[in-house]
Short mmCIF file of C-alpha atoms in Angstrom, two decimals:
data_model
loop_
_atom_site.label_atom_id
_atom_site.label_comp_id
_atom_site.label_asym_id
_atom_site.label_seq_id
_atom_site.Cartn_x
_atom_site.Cartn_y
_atom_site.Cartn_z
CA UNK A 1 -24.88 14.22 27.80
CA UNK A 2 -23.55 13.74 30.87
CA UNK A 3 -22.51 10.42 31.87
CA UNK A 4 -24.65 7.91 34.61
CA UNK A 5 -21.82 8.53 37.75
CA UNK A 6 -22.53 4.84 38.77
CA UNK A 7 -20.41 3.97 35.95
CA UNK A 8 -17.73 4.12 38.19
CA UNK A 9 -17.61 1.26 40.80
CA UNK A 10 -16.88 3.38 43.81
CA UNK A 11 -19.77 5.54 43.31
CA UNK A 12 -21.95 2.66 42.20
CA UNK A 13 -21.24 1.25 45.80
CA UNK A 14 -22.39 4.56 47.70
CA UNK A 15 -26.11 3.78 49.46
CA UNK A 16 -28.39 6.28 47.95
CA UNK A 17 -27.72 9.05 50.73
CA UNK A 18 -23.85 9.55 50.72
CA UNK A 19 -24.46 9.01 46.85
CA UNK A 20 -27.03 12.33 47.07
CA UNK A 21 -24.82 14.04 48.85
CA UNK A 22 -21.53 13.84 47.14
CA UNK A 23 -23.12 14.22 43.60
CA UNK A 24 -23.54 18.13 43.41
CA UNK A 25 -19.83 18.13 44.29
CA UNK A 26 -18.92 15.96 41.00
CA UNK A 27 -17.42 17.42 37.91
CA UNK A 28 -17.22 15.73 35.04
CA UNK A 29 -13.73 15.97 32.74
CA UNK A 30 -12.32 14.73 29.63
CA UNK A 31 -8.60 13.36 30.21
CA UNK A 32 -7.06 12.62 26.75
CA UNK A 33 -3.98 10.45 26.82
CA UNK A 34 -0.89 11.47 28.38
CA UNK A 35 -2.80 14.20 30.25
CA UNK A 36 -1.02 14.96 33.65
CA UNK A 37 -2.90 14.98 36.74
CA UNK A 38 -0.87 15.48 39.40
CA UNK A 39 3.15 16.38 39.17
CA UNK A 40 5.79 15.62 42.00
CA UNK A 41 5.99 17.31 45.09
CA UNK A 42 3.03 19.54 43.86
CA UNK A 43 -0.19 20.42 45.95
CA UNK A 44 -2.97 17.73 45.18
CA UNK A 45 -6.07 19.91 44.84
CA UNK A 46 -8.56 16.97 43.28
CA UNK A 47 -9.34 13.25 43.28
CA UNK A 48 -10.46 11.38 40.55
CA UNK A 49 -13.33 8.78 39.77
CA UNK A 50 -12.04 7.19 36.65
CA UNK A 51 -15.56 6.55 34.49
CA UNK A 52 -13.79 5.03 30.77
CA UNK A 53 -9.96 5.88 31.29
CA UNK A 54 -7.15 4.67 32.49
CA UNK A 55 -4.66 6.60 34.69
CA UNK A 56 -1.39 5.76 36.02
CA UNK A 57 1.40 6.36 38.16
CA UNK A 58 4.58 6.15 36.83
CA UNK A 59 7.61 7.17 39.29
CA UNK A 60 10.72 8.96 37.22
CA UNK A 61 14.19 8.41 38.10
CA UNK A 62 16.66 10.41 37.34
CA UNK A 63 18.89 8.73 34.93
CA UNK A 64 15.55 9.79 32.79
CA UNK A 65 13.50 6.22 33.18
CA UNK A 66 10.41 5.77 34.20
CA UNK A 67 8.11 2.67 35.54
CA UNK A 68 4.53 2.11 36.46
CA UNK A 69 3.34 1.54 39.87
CA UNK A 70 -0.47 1.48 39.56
CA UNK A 71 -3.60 1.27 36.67
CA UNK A 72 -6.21 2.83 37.56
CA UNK A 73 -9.60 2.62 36.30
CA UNK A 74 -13.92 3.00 36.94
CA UNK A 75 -13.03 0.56 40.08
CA UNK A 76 -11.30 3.10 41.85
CA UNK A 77 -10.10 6.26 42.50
CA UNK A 78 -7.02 8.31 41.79
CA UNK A 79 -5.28 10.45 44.55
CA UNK A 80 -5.65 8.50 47.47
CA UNK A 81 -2.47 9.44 49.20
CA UNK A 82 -4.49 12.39 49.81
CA UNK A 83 -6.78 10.75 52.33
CA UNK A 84 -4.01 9.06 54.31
CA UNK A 85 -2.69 12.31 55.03
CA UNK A 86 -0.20 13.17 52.45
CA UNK A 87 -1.31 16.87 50.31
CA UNK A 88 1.08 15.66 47.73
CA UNK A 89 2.83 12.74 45.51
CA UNK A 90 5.90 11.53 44.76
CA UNK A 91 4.93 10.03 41.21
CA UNK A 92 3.45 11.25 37.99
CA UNK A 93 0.10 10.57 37.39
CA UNK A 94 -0.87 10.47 33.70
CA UNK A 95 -3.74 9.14 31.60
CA UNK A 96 -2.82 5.74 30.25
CA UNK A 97 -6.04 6.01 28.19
CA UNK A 98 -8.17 8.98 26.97
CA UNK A 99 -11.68 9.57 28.56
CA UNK A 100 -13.23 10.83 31.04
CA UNK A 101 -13.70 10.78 34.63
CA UNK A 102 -15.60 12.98 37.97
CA UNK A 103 -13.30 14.96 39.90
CA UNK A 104 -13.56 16.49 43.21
CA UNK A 105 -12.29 18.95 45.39
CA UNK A 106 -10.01 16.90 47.52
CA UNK A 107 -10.85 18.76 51.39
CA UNK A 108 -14.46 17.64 50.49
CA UNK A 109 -13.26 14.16 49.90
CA UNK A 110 -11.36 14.04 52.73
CA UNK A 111 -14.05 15.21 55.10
CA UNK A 112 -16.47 12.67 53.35
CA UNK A 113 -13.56 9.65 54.09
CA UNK A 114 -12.94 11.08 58.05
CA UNK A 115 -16.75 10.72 58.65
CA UNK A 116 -16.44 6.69 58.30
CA UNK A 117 -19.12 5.06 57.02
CA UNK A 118 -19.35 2.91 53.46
CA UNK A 119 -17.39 5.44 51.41
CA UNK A 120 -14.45 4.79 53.65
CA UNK A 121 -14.91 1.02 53.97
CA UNK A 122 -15.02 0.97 50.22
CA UNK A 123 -12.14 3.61 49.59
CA UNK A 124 -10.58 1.72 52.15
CA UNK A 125 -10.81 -1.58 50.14
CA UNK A 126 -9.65 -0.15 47.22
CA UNK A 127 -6.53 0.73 48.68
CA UNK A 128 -5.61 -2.37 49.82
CA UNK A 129 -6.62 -3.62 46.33
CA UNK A 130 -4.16 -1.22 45.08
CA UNK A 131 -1.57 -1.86 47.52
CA UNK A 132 -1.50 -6.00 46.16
CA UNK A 133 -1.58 -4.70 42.46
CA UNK A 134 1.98 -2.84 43.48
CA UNK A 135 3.63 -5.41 45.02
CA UNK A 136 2.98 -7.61 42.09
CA UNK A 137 4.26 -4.81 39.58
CA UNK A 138 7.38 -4.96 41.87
CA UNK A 139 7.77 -8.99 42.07
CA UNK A 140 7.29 -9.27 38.11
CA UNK A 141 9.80 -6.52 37.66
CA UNK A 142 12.20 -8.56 39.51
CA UNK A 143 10.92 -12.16 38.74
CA UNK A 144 9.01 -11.44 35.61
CA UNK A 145 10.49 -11.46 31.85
CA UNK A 146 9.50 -8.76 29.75
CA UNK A 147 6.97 -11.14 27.62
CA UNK A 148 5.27 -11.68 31.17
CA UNK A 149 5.15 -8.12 32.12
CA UNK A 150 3.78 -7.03 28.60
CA UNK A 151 0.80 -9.43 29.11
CA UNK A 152 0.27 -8.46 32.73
CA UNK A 153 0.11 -4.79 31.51
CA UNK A 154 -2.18 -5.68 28.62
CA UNK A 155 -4.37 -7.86 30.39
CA UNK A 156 -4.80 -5.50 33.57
CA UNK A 157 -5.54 -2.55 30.65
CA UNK A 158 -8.33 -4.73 29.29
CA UNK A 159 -9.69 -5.09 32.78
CA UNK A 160 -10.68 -1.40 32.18
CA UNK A 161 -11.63 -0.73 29.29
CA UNK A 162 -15.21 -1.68 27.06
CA UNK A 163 -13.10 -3.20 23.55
CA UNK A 164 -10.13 -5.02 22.61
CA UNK A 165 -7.98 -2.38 20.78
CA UNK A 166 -5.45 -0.48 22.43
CA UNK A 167 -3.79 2.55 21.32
CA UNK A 168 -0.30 2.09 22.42
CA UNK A 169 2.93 2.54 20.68
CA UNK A 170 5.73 0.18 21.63
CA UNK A 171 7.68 3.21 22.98
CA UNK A 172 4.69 4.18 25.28
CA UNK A 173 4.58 0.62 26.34
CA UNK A 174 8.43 0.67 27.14
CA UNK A 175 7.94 3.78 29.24
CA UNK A 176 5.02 2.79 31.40
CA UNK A 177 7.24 -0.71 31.68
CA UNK A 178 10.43 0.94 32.32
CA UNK A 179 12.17 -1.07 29.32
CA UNK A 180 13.96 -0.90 26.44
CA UNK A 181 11.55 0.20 23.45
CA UNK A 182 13.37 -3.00 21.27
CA UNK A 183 12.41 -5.01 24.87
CA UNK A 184 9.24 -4.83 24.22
CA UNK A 185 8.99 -5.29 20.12
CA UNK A 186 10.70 -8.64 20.79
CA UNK A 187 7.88 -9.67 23.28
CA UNK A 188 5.28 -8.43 21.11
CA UNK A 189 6.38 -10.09 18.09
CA UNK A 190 6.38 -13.10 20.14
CA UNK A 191 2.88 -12.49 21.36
CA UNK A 192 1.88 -12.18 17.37
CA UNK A 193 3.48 -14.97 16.46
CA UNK A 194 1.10 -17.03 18.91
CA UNK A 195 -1.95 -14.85 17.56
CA UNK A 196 -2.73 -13.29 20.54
CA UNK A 197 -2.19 -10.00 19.85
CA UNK A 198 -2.19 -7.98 16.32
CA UNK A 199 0.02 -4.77 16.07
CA UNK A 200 -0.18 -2.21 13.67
CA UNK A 201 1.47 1.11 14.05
CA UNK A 202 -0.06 2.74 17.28
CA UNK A 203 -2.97 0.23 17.79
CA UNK A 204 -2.88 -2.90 19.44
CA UNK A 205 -5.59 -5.54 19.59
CA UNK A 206 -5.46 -8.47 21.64
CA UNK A 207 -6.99 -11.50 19.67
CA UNK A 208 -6.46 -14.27 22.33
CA UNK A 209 -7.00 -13.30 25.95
CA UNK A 210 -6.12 -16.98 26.81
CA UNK A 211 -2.64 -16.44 24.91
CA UNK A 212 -1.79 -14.05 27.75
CA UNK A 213 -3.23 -15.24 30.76
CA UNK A 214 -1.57 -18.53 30.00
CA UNK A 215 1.47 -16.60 29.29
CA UNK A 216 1.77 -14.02 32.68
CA UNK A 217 2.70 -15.87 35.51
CA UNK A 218 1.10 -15.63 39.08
CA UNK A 219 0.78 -12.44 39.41
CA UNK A 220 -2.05 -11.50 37.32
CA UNK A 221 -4.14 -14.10 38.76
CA UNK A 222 -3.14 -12.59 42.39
CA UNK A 223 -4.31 -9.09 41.48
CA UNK A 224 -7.49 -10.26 39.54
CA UNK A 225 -8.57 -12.11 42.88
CA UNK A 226 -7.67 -9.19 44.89
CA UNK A 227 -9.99 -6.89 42.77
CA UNK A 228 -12.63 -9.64 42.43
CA UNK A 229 -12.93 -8.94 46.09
CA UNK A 230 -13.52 -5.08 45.88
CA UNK A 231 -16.01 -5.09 42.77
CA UNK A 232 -18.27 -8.06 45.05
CA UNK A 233 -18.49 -5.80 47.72
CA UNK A 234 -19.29 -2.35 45.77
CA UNK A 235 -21.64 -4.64 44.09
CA UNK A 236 -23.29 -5.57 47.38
CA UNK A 237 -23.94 -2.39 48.34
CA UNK A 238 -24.84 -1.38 44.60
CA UNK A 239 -27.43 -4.15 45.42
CA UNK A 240 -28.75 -2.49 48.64
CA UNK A 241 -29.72 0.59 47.12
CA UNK A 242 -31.94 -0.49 44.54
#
């Protein structure tokens, strides 16, 4: 069955007629996890409407480490560099978490985002959205101990997702961190110990929300806001076309 395309909070935002006409243009996909969407310095030939997954960017050095920019999720849209002029990226782009998403061609995109209009005021907000979630990424990398950065991850994942269990290993964790794998079994035994999250090989459920937001510092609460912000306004105009 294909899936209602509203489920993702860009498209829910379109008024009915940009909505009409990007919709034929829409492919649905299934991304499972670790899926690679777009690869350095290679050609970017699609965007990406997230619907239930999660996609990331992760930038690789070459000492062979590896760190998280930017979640993704059904509030946004992945590729954007694309519409600000650059055919390319710099990062890897991978699926955090499996599901599925709409792609499109990414000249059609563009031409859509050049013609103004409420697809570029909300693509436009999203970026900014995005641009506040990285600079928090970079001040808890430098400010931020690991504990804090595991529940800013965790709680920014649950942001996106419809249930409470995550299927992470602590070395995929430690990668999209940019951490030591025994970093992050420290922090999460910690977080057990506290009951707010329960571990068992390759799943992870958070039992206590609170636990971590009481845990992760400023910078969750600055990002939250920041996408508060976007999802109010795509729900405006969600609101003007019914």
């Amino acid at each position: 069955m294909i899936k209602d395309l509203k489920q993702n909070q860009i498209l829910a935002g379109l008024p009915p007629a940009d909505y009409a006409r990007l919709r034929s243009d829409l492919e649905l996909v299934t991304l499972p996890v670790g899926e690679g969407i777009y690869e350095p310095d290679t050609y970017i030939t699609h965007l990406y409407f997230p619907v239930d997954c999660i996609i990331a960017r992760l930038y690789e050095l070459e000492n062979g480490t590896s760190a998280k920019t930017s979640l993704t999720g059904n509030e946004g849209i992945v590729g954007v560099s694309y519409l600000l002029g650059s055919e390319s990226t710099s990062a890897r782009t991978v699926a955090l978490s499996g599901g599925t998403a709409f792609r499109i061609k990414a000249s059609l995109l563009k031409k859509e985002f050049e013609f103004g209009g409420h697809l570029q005021r909300l693509l436009l907000r999203f970026i900014q959205s995005l641009l506040v979630q990285t600079e928090q990424i970079a001040v808890g990398a430098l400010h931020h101990t690991i504990e804090q950065q595991l529940c800013f991850f965790l709680l920014m994942t649950l942001d996106r997702l419809s249930e409470n269990e995550l299927l992470f290993t602590h070395e995929q964790v430690s990668i999209f961190l940019g951490v030591r794998r025994e970093s992050i079994t420290v922090a999460a035994q910690k977080l057990e110990l506290i009951g707010a999250i329960r571990y068992r090989r390759g799943h992870l459920t958070v039992t206590n929300r609170q636990e971590l937001e009481n845990r992760v510092g400023e910078s969750y609460t600055v990002v939250s806001r920041e996408y508060a912000r976007l999802l109010e306004f795509t729900g405006f105009q969600a609101a003007e076309q019914s």
